[in-house]
């Protein structure tokens, strides 16, 4: 009964979702789901020991948002990419950075 009340407060009122199920729906690891929950991007309806139960509605909303995978470019690499696209020679980044 308490979980149904929490579901109505936070989202769709449905059955809470385990981290493993959320990870499968989002296409990420369980660790990343836990990070998203701790950052407030996913609603935690209940904690049972170390296990989290998540609001299904919040998982669905995050799944609908296009998320960029990987680390964003730093300023140096971003400016180098713009220069390369403009046909300008780039000598201030390493070959491994240029291949990104």
PDB file of C-alpha atoms in Angstrom:
ATOM      1  CA  UNK A   1       0.000   0.000   0.000  1.00  0.00           C
ATOM      2  CA  UNK A   2       2.831   2.405   0.806  1.00  0.00           C
ATOM      3  CA  UNK A   3       4.417   1.806  -2.606  1.00  0.00           C
ATOM      4  CA  UNK A   4       1.152   2.595  -4.400  1.00  0.00           C
ATOM      5  CA  UNK A   5       0.960   5.866  -2.460  1.00  0.00           C
ATOM      6  CA  UNK A   6       4.557   6.735  -3.394  1.00  0.00           C
ATOM      7  CA  UNK A   7       3.875   5.893  -7.032  1.00  0.00           C
ATOM      8  CA  UNK A   8       0.910   8.304  -7.104  1.00  0.00           C
ATOM      9  CA  UNK A   9       3.056  11.022  -5.557  1.00  0.00           C
ATOM     10  CA  UNK A  10       5.980  10.643  -7.924  1.00  0.00           C
ATOM     11  CA  UNK A  11       4.851   9.210 -11.208  1.00  0.00           C
ATOM     12  CA  UNK A  12       2.570   6.786 -12.918  1.00  0.00           C
ATOM     13  CA  UNK A  13       1.395   4.910  -9.812  1.00  0.00           C
ATOM     14  CA  UNK A  14       2.543   1.622 -11.326  1.00  0.00           C
ATOM     15  CA  UNK A  15       4.667  -1.145  -9.940  1.00  0.00           C
ATOM     16  CA  UNK A  16       8.140  -0.045  -8.812  1.00  0.00           C
ATOM     17  CA  UNK A  17      11.001  -1.030 -11.118  1.00  0.00           C
ATOM     18  CA  UNK A  18      14.196  -2.766 -10.038  1.00  0.00           C
ATOM     19  CA  UNK A  19      17.552  -1.309 -11.072  1.00  0.00           C
ATOM     20  CA  UNK A  20      18.250  -4.254 -13.388  1.00  0.00           C
ATOM     21  CA  UNK A  21      14.960  -3.730 -15.263  1.00  0.00           C
ATOM     22  CA  UNK A  22      15.592   0.014 -15.528  1.00  0.00           C
ATOM     23  CA  UNK A  23      19.099  -0.677 -16.847  1.00  0.00           C
ATOM     24  CA  UNK A  24      17.688  -2.968 -19.535  1.00  0.00           C
ATOM     25  CA  UNK A  25      15.108  -0.376 -20.599  1.00  0.00           C
ATOM     26  CA  UNK A  26      17.622   2.469 -20.651  1.00  0.00           C
ATOM     27  CA  UNK A  27      20.410   0.457 -22.268  1.00  0.00           C
ATOM     28  CA  UNK A  28      22.913   1.276 -19.526  1.00  0.00           C
ATOM     29  CA  UNK A  29      24.513  -0.562 -16.627  1.00  0.00           C
ATOM     30  CA  UNK A  30      22.955  -0.972 -13.215  1.00  0.00           C
ATOM     31  CA  UNK A  31      25.679   1.256 -11.826  1.00  0.00           C
ATOM     32  CA  UNK A  32      24.674   4.048 -14.225  1.00  0.00           C
ATOM     33  CA  UNK A  33      21.011   3.646 -13.176  1.00  0.00           C
ATOM     34  CA  UNK A  34      22.073   4.029  -9.550  1.00  0.00           C
ATOM     35  CA  UNK A  35      24.022   7.179 -10.470  1.00  0.00           C
ATOM     36  CA  UNK A  36      20.968   8.588 -12.258  1.00  0.00           C
ATOM     37  CA  UNK A  37      18.829   7.835  -9.205  1.00  0.00           C
ATOM     38  CA  UNK A  38      21.295   9.424  -6.791  1.00  0.00           C
ATOM     39  CA  UNK A  39      21.495  12.494  -9.064  1.00  0.00           C
ATOM     40  CA  UNK A  40      17.709  12.839  -8.938  1.00  0.00           C
ATOM     41  CA  UNK A  41      17.095  12.006 -12.599  1.00  0.00           C
ATOM     42  CA  UNK A  42      15.212   8.836 -11.609  1.00  0.00           C
ATOM     43  CA  UNK A  43      12.722   8.792  -8.737  1.00  0.00           C
ATOM     44  CA  UNK A  44      13.500   6.314  -5.976  1.00  0.00           C
ATOM     45  CA  UNK A  45      10.244   5.049  -4.479  1.00  0.00           C
ATOM     46  CA  UNK A  46      11.874   2.867  -1.859  1.00  0.00           C
ATOM     47  CA  UNK A  47      15.224   1.547  -0.686  1.00  0.00           C
ATOM     48  CA  UNK A  48      15.395  -2.021   0.578  1.00  0.00           C
ATOM     49  CA  UNK A  49      18.818  -2.466   2.103  1.00  0.00           C
ATOM     50  CA  UNK A  50      21.168  -1.418  -0.691  1.00  0.00           C
ATOM     51  CA  UNK A  51      18.602  -2.168  -3.412  1.00  0.00           C
ATOM     52  CA  UNK A  52      16.632   0.652  -5.010  1.00  0.00           C
ATOM     53  CA  UNK A  53      13.082   0.486  -6.302  1.00  0.00           C
ATOM     54  CA  UNK A  54      12.418   3.124  -8.938  1.00  0.00           C
ATOM     55  CA  UNK A  55       9.303   4.842 -10.183  1.00  0.00           C
ATOM     56  CA  UNK A  56       8.362   3.304 -13.547  1.00  0.00           C
ATOM     57  CA  UNK A  57       7.202   6.671 -14.889  1.00  0.00           C
ATOM     58  CA  UNK A  58      10.554   8.320 -14.214  1.00  0.00           C
ATOM     59  CA  UNK A  59      12.365   5.427 -15.931  1.00  0.00           C
ATOM     60  CA  UNK A  60      10.073   5.771 -18.951  1.00  0.00           C
ATOM     61  CA  UNK A  61      10.627   9.552 -19.124  1.00  0.00           C
ATOM     62  CA  UNK A  62      14.418   9.148 -19.047  1.00  0.00           C
ATOM     63  CA  UNK A  63      14.179   6.453 -21.737  1.00  0.00           C
ATOM     64  CA  UNK A  64      12.352   8.909 -24.026  1.00  0.00           C
ATOM     65  CA  UNK A  65      15.087  11.539 -23.788  1.00  0.00           C
ATOM     66  CA  UNK A  66      17.924  11.156 -26.280  1.00  0.00           C
ATOM     67  CA  UNK A  67      21.084  10.781 -24.229  1.00  0.00           C
ATOM     68  CA  UNK A  68      24.545  11.235 -25.667  1.00  0.00           C
ATOM     69  CA  UNK A  69      26.842   8.418 -24.690  1.00  0.00           C
ATOM     70  CA  UNK A  70      30.443   8.942 -23.760  1.00  0.00           C
ATOM     71  CA  UNK A  71      32.351  11.877 -22.476  1.00  0.00           C
ATOM     72  CA  UNK A  72      31.745  15.318 -23.991  1.00  0.00           C
ATOM     73  CA  UNK A  73      34.631  16.939 -25.836  1.00  0.00           C
ATOM     74  CA  UNK A  74      36.714  19.452 -23.950  1.00  0.00           C
ATOM     75  CA  UNK A  75      37.065  22.941 -25.393  1.00  0.00           C
ATOM     76  CA  UNK A  76      40.395  22.252 -27.071  1.00  0.00           C
ATOM     77  CA  UNK A  77      39.080  19.229 -28.987  1.00  0.00           C
ATOM     78  CA  UNK A  78      35.804  20.975 -29.863  1.00  0.00           C
ATOM     79  CA  UNK A  79      37.623  23.981 -31.367  1.00  0.00           C
ATOM     80  CA  UNK A  80      39.998  21.663 -33.223  1.00  0.00           C
ATOM     81  CA  UNK A  81      37.023  19.790 -34.708  1.00  0.00           C
ATOM     82  CA  UNK A  82      35.515  23.065 -35.934  1.00  0.00           C
ATOM     83  CA  UNK A  83      38.850  24.087 -37.424  1.00  0.00           C
ATOM     84  CA  UNK A  84      39.235  20.729 -39.212  1.00  0.00           C
ATOM     85  CA  UNK A  85      35.712  20.961 -40.601  1.00  0.00           C
ATOM     86  CA  UNK A  86      36.601  24.414 -41.907  1.00  0.00           C
ATOM     87  CA  UNK A  87      39.686  23.058 -43.674  1.00  0.00           C
ATOM     88  CA  UNK A  88      42.168  24.670 -41.288  1.00  0.00           C
ATOM     89  CA  UNK A  89      45.222  22.678 -40.232  1.00  0.00           C
ATOM     90  CA  UNK A  90      45.214  21.644 -36.605  1.00  0.00           C
ATOM     91  CA  UNK A  91      48.511  21.194 -34.786  1.00  0.00           C
ATOM     92  CA  UNK A  92      47.534  21.849 -31.176  1.00  0.00           C
ATOM     93  CA  UNK A  93      45.971  18.456 -30.352  1.00  0.00           C
ATOM     94  CA  UNK A  94      47.435  14.961 -30.346  1.00  0.00           C
ATOM     95  CA  UNK A  95      46.685  12.419 -33.082  1.00  0.00           C
ATOM     96  CA  UNK A  96      44.556  10.383 -30.627  1.00  0.00           C
ATOM     97  CA  UNK A  97      42.475  13.475 -29.825  1.00  0.00           C
ATOM     98  CA  UNK A  98      42.104  14.242 -33.535  1.00  0.00           C
ATOM     99  CA  UNK A  99      40.729  10.760 -34.216  1.00  0.00           C
ATOM    100  CA  UNK A 100      37.785  11.306 -31.865  1.00  0.00           C
TER     101      UNK A 100
END
